[in-house]
PDB file of C-alpha atoms in Angstrom:
ATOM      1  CA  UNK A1091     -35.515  -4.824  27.953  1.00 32.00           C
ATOM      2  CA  UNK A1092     -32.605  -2.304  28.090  1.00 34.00           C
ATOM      3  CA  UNK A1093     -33.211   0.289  26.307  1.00 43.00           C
ATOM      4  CA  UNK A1094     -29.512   2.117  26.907  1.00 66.00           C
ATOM      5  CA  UNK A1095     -27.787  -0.844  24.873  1.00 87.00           C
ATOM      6  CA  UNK A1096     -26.062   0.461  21.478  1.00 96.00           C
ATOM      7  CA  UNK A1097     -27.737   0.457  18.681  1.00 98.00           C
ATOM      8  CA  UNK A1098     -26.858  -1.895  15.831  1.00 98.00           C
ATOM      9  CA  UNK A1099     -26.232  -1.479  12.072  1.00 98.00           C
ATOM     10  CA  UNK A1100     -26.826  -4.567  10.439  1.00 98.00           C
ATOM     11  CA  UNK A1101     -25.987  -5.240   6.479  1.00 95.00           C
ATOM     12  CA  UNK A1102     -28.170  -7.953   5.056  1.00 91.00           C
ATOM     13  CA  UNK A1103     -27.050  -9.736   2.590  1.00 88.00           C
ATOM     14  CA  UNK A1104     -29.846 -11.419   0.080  1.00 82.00           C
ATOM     15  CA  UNK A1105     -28.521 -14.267  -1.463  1.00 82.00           C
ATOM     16  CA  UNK A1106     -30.319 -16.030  -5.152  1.00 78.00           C
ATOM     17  CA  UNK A1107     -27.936 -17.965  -6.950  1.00 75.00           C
ATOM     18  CA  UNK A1108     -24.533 -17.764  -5.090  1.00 71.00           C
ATOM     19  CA  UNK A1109     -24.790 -13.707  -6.238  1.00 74.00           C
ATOM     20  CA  UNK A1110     -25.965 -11.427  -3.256  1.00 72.00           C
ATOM     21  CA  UNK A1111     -28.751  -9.325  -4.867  1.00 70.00           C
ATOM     22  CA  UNK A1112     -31.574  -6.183  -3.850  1.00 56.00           C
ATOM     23  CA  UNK A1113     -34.465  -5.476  -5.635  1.00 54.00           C
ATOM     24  CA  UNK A1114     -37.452  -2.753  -4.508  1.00 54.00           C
ATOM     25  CA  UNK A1115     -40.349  -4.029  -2.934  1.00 51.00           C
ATOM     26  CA  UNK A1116     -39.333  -7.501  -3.151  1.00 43.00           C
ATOM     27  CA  UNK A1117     -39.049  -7.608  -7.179  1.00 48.00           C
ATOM     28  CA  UNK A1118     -36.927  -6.291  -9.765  1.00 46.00           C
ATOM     29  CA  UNK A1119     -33.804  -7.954  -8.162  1.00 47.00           C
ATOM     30  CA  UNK A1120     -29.943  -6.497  -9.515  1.00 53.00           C
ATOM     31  CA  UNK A1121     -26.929  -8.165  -8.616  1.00 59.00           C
ATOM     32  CA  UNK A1122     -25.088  -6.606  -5.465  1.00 56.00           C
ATOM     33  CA  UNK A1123     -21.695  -8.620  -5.819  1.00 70.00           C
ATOM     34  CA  UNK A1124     -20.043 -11.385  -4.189  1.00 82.00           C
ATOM     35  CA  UNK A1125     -21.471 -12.194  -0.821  1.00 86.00           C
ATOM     36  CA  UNK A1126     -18.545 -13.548   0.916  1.00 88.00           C
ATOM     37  CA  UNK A1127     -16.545 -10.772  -0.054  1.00 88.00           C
ATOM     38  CA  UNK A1128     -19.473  -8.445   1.182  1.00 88.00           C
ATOM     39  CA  UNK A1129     -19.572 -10.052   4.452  1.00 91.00           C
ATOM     40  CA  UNK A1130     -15.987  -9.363   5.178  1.00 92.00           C
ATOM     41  CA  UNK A1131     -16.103  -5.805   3.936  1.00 91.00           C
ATOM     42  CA  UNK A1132     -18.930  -5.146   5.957  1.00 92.00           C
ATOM     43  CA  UNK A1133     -17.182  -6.464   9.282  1.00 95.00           C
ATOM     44  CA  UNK A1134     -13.856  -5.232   8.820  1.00 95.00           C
ATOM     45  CA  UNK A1135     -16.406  -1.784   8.712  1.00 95.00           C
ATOM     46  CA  UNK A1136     -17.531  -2.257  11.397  1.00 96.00           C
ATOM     47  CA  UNK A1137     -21.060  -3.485  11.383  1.00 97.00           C
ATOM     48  CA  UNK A1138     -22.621  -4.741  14.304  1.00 98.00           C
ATOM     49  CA  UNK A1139     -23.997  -7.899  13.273  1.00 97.00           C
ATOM     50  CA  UNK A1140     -24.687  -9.270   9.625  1.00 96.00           C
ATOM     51  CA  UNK A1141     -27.375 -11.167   8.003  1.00 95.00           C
ATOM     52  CA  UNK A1142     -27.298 -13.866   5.094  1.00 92.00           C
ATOM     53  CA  UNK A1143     -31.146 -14.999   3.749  1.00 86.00           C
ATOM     54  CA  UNK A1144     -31.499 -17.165   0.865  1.00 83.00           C
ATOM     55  CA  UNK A1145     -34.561 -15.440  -0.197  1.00 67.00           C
ATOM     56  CA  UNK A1146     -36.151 -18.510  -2.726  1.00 65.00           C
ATOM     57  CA  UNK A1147     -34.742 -21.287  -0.765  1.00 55.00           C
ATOM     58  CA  UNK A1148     -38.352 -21.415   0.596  1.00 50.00           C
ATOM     59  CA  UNK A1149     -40.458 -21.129  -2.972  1.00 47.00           C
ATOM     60  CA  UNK A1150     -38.111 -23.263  -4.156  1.00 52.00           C
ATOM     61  CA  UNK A1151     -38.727 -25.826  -1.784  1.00 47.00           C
ATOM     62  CA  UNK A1152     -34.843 -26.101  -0.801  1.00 50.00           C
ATOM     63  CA  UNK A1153     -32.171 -25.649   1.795  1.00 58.00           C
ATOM     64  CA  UNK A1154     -30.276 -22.993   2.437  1.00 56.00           C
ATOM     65  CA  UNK A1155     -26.693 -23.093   0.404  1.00 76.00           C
ATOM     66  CA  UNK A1156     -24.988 -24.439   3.407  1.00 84.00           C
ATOM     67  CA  UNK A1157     -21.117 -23.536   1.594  1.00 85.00           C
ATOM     68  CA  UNK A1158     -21.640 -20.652   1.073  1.00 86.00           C
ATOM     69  CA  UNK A1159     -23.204 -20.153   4.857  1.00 90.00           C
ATOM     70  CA  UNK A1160     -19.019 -21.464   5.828  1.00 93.00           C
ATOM     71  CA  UNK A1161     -17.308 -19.012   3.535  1.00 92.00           C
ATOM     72  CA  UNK A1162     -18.976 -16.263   4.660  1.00 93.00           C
ATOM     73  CA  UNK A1163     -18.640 -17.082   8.835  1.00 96.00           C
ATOM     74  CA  UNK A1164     -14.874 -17.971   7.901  1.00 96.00           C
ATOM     75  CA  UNK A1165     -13.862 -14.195   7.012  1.00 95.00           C
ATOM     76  CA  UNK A1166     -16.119 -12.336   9.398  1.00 96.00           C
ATOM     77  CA  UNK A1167     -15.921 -11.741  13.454  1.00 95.00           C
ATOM     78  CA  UNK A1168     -19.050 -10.519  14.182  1.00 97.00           C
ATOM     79  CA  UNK A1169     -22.751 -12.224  14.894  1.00 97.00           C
ATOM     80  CA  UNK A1170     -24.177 -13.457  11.785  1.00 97.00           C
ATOM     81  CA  UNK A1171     -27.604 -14.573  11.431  1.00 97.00           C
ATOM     82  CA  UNK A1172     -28.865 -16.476   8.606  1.00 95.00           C
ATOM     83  CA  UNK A1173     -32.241 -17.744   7.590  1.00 92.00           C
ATOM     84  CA  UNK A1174     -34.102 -19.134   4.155  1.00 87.00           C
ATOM     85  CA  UNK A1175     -35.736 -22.531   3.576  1.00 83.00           C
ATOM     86  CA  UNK A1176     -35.019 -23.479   7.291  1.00 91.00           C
ATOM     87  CA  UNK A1177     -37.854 -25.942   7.954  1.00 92.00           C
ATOM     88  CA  UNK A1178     -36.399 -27.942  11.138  1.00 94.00           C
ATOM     89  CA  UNK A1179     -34.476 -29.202  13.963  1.00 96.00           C
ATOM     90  CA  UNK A1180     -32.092 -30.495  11.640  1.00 93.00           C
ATOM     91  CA  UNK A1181     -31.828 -27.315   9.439  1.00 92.00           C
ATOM     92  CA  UNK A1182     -30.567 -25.300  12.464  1.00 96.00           C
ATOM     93  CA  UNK A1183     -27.855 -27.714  13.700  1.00 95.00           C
ATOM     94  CA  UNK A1184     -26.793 -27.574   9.702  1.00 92.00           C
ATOM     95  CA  UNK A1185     -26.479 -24.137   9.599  1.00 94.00           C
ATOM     96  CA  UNK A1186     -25.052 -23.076  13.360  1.00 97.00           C
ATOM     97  CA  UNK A1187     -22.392 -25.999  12.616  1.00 96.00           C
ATOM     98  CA  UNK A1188     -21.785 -23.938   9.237  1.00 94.00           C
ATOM     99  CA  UNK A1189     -20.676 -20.826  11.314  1.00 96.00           C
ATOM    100  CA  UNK A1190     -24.024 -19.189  11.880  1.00 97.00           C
ATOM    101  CA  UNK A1191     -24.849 -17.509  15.853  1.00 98.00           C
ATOM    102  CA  UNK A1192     -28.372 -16.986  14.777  1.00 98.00           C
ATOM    103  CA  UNK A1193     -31.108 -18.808  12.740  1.00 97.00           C
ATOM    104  CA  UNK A1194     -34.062 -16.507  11.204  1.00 97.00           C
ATOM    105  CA  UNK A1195     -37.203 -18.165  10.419  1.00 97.00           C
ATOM    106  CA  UNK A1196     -40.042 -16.840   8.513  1.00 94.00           C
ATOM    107  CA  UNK A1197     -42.380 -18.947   6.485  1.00 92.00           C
ATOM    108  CA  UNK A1198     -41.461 -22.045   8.445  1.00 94.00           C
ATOM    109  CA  UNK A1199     -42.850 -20.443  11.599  1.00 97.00           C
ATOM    110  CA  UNK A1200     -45.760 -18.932   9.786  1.00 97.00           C
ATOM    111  CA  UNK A1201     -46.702 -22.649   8.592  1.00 96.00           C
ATOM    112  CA  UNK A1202     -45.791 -23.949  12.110  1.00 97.00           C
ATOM    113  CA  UNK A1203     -45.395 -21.948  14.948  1.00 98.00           C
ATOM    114  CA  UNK A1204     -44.236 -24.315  17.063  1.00 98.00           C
ATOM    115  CA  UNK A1205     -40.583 -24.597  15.295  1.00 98.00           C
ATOM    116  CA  UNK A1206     -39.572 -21.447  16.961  1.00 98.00           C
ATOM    117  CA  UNK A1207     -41.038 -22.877  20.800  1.00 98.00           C
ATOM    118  CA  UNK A1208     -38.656 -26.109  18.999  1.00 98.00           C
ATOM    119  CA  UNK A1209     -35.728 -23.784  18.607  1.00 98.00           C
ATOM    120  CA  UNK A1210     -35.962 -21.859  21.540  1.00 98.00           C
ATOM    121  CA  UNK A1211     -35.981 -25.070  23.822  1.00 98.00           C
ATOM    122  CA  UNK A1212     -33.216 -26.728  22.014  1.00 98.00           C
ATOM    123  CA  UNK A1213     -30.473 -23.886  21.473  1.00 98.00           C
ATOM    124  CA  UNK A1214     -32.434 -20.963  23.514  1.00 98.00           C
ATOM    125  CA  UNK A1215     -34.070 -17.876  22.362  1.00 98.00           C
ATOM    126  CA  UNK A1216     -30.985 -15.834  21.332  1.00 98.00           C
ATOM    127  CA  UNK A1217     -30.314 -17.782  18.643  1.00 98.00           C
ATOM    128  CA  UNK A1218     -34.215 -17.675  17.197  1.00 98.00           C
ATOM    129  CA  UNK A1219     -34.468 -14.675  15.373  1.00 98.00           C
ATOM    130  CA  UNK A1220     -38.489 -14.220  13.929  1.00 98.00           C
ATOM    131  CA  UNK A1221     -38.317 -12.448  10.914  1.00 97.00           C
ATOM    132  CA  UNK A1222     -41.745 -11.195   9.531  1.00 97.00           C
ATOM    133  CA  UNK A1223     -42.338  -9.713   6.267  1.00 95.00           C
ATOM    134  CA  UNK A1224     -45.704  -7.453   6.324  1.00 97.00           C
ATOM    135  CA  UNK A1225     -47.404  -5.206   3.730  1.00 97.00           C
ATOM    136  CA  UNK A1226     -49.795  -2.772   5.323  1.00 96.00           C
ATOM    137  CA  UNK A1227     -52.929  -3.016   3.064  1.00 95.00           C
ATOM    138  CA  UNK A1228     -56.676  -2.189   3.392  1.00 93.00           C
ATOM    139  CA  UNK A1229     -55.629  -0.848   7.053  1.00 95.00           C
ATOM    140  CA  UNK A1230     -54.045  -3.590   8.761  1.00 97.00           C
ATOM    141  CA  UNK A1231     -50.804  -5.132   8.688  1.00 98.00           C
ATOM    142  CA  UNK A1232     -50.725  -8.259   6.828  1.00 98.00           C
ATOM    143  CA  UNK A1233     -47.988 -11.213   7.058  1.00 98.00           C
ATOM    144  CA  UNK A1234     -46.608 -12.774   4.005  1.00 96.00           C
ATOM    145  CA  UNK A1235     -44.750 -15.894   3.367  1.00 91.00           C
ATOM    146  CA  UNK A1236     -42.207 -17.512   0.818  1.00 82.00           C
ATOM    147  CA  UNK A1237     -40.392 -14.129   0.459  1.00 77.00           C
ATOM    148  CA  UNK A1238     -43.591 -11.844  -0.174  1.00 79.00           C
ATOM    149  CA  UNK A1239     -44.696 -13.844  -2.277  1.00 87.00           C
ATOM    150  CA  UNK A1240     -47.784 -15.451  -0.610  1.00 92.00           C
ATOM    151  CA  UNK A1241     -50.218 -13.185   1.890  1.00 94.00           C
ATOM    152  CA  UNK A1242     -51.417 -15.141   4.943  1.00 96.00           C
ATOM    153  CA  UNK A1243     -54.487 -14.398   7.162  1.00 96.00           C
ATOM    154  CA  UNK A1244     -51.771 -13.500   9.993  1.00 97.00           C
ATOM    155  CA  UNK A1245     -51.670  -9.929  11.712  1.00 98.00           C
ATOM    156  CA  UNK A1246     -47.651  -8.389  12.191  1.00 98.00           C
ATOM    157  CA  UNK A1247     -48.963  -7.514  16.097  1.00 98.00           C
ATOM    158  CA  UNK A1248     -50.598 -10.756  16.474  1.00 98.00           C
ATOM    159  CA  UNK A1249     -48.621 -12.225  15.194  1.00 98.00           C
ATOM    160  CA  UNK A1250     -45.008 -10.662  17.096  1.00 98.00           C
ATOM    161  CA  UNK A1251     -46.547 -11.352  20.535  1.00 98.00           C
ATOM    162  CA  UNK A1252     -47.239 -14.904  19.772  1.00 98.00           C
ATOM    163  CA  UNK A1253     -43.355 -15.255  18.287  1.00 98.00           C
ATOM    164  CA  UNK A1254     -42.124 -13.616  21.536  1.00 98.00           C
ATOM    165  CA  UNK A1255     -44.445 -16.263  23.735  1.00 98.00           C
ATOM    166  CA  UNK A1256     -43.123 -19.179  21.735  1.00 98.00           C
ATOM    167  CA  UNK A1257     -39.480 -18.015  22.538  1.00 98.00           C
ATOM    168  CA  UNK A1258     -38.040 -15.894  19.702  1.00 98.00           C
ATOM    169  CA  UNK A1259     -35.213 -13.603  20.983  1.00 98.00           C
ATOM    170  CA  UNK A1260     -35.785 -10.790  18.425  1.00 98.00           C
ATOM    171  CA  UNK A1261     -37.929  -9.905  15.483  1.00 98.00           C
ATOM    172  CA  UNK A1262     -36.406  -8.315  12.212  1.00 98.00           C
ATOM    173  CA  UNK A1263     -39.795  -6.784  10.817  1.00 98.00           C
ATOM    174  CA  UNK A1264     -39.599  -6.063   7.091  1.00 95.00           C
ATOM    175  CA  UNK A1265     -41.949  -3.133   5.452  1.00 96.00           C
ATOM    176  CA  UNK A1266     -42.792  -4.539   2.518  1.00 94.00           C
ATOM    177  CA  UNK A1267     -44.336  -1.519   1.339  1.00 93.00           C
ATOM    178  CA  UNK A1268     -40.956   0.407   2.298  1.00 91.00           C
ATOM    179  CA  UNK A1269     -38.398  -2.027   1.059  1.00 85.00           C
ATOM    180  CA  UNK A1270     -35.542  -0.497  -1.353  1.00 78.00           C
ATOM    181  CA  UNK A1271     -37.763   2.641  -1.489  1.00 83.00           C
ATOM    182  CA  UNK A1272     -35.355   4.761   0.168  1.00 90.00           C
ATOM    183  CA  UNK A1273     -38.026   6.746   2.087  1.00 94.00           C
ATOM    184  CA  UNK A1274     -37.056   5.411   5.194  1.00 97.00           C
ATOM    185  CA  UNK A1275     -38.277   2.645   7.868  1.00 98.00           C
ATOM    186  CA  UNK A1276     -41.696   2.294   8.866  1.00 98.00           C
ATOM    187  CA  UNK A1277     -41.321   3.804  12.433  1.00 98.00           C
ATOM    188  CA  UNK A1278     -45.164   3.931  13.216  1.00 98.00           C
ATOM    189  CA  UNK A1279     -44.975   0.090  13.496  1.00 98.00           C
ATOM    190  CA  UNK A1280     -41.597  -0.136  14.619  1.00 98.00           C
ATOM    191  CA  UNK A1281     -42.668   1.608  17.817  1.00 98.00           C
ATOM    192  CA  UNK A1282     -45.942   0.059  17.976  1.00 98.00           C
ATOM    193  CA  UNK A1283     -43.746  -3.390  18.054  1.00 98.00           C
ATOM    194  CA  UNK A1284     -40.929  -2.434  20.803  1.00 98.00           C
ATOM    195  CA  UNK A1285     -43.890  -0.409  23.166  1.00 98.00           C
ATOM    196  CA  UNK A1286     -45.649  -3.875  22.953  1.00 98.00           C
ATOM    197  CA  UNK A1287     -43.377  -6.489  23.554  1.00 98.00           C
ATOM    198  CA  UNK A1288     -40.123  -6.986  25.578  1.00 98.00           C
ATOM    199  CA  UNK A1289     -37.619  -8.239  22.692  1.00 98.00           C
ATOM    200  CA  UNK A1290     -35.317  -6.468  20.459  1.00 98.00           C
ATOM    201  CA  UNK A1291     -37.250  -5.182  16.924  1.00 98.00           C
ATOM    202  CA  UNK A1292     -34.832  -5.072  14.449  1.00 98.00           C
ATOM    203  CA  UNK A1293     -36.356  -2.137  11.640  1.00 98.00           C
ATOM    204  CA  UNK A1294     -35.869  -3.375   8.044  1.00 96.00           C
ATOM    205  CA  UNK A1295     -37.248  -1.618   4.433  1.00 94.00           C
ATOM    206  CA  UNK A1296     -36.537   1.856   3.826  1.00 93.00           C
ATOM    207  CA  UNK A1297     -33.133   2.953   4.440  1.00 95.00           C
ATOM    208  CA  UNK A1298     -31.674   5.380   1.953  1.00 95.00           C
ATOM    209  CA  UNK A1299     -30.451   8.233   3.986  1.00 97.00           C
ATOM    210  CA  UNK A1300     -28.473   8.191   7.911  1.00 98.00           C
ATOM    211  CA  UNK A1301     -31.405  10.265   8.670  1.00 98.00           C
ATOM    212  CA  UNK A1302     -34.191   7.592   8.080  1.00 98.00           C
ATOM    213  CA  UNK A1303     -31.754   5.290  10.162  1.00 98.00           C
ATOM    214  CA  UNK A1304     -31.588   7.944  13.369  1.00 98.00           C
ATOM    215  CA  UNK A1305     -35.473   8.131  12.940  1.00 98.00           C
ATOM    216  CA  UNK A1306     -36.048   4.133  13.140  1.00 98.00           C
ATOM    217  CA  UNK A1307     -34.098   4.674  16.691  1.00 98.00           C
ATOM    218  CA  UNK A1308     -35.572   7.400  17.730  1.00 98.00           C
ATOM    219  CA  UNK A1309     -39.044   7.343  16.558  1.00 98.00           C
ATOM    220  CA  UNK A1310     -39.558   3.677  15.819  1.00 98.00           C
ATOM    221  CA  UNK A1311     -37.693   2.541  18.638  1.00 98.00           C
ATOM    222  CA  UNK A1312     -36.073   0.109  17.180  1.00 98.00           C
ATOM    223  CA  UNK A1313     -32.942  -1.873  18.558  1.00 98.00           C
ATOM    224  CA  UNK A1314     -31.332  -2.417  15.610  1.00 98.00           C
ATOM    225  CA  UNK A1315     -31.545  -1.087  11.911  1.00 98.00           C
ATOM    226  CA  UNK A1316     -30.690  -3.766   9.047  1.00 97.00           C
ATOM    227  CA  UNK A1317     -30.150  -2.041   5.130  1.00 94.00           C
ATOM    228  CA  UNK A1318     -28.999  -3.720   2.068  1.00 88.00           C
ATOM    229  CA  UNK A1319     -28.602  -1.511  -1.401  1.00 84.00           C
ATOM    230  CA  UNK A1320     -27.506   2.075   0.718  1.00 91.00           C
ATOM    231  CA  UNK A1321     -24.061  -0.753   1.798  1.00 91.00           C
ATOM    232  CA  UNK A1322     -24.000  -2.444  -0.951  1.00 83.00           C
ATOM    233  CA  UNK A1323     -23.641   0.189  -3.887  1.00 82.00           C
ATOM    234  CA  UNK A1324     -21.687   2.426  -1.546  1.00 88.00           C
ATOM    235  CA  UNK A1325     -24.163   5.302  -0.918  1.00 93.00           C
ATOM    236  CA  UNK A1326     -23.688   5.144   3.200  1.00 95.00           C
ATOM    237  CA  UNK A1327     -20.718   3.908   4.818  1.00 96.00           C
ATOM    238  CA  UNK A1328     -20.879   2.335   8.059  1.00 96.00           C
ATOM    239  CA  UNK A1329     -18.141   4.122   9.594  1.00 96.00           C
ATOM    240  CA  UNK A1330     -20.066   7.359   8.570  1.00 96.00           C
ATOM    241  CA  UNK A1331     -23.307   6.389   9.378  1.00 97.00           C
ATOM    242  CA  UNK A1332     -21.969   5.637  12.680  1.00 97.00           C
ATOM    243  CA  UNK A1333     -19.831   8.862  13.317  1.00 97.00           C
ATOM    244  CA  UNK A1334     -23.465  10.962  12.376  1.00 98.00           C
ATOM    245  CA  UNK A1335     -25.536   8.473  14.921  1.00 97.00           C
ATOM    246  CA  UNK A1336     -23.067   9.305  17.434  1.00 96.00           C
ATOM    247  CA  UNK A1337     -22.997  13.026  16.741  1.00 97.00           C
ATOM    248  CA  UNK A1338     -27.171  12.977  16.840  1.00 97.00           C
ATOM    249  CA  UNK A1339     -26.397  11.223  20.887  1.00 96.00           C
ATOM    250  CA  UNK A1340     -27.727   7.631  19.744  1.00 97.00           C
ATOM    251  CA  UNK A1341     -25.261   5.300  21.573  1.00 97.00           C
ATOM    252  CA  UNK A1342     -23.405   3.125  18.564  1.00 97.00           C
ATOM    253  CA  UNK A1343     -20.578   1.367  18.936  1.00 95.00           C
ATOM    254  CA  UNK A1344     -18.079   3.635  17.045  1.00 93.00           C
ATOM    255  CA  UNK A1345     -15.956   1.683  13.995  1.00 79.00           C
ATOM    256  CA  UNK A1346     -12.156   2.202  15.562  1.00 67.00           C
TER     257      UNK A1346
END
């Protein structure tokens, strides 16, 4: 994998209800505004790439508000990536004819690993994006499903390299124990993740400062750094964040 590629700054935009929203740890959600609206602030801002989950279409047992999915690919120009309650074949042709470049899949693939060798072999890997949610408790890293709501008997390690094998082009690794905490990302495992396998890591849980993104490049190694409540409420701006990235020497692709 290159390593001299740019690094990316990724809004995600977590969707309940047609409202985007961010909580802290995955609870305690507040409303974040209007997500099509966000989604073409954020590109006009110049983010890299941005990311729409529908974070209870899974525990709900539903799929992923396919509108809304339109709207937002209609006002942006940039990759967009979207995942929640995406259970098949079917679900993936839904949503990349909705506008999306890139499908993320996490409980699905926990339940049945063999979706992502099933979207990797139908569309190719760069458009299966493994997204993992893990809370690092009793000294190991464990894997949770329907938006951290359910711990599994899955390993993040173990369970990355497998993802990779079966085809996935990139895994977006959320800290559970990190998320909306502001303390920044959780670089020991970010750089545990990208020294062992050969795909993209995209860090996610912990941004509050453009420090704590600098250190998910630098010490975490990560490709790509994904925040939600520092965008959304206005406390970094993406032009800024990338002017300061640029000034620290970490090659971004500078907002014109």
């Amino acid at each position: 994998m290159a390593k001299g590629l740019a690094k990316r700054i990724i809004p995600c935009l977590d969707v309940k209800d047609g409202q985007t929203v961010k909580g802290t740890n995955f609870v305690n959600l507040r409303r974040a505004g209007d997500p099509v609206e966000l989604g073409k602030a954020y590109s006009e801002a110049g983010a890299d790439e941005l990311v729409f989950l529908d974070i209870t279409a899974s525990c709900e047992k539903r799929k992923t508000f396919t509108e809304m999915v339109t709207r937002v690919a209609e006002e942006i120009n940039i990759p967009f990536t979207v995942g929640g309650g995406i259970n098949d074949i079917a679900d993936v042709e839904r949503l990349l004819s909705a506008g999306a470049d890139k499908i993320s899949v996490n409980s699905a693939a926990l339940r049945r690993p063999g979706l992502i060798d099933e979207i990797a072999g139908r569309f190719g890997s760069q458009v299966c994006v493994c997204a993992i949610d893990a809370k690092y408790e009793d000294g190991r890293w464990t894997c949770y499903l329907n938006g951290g709501r359910v711990p599994t008997d899955r390993e993040l390690f173990s369970w990355a390299r497998e993802a990779e094998q079966r085809g996935a082009g990139e895994i977006l690794f959320t800290s559970m124990n990190h998320d909306g905490v502001k303390c920044g990302y959780a670089n020991e495992a970010l750089a545990e993740l990208s020294d062992a396998l050969g795909i993209p890591i995209i860090a996610s849980g912990g941004a509050g400062l453009p420090e704590h993104f600098k250190d998910a490049f630098t010490l975490g190694k990560a490709d790509a750094a994904l925040a939600a409540s520092v965008f959304h409420f206005g406390e970094i701006s993406i032009a800024g964040l990338k002017r300061y990235l640029h000034d620290e020497g970490i090659n971004v692709r500078l907002v014109n």
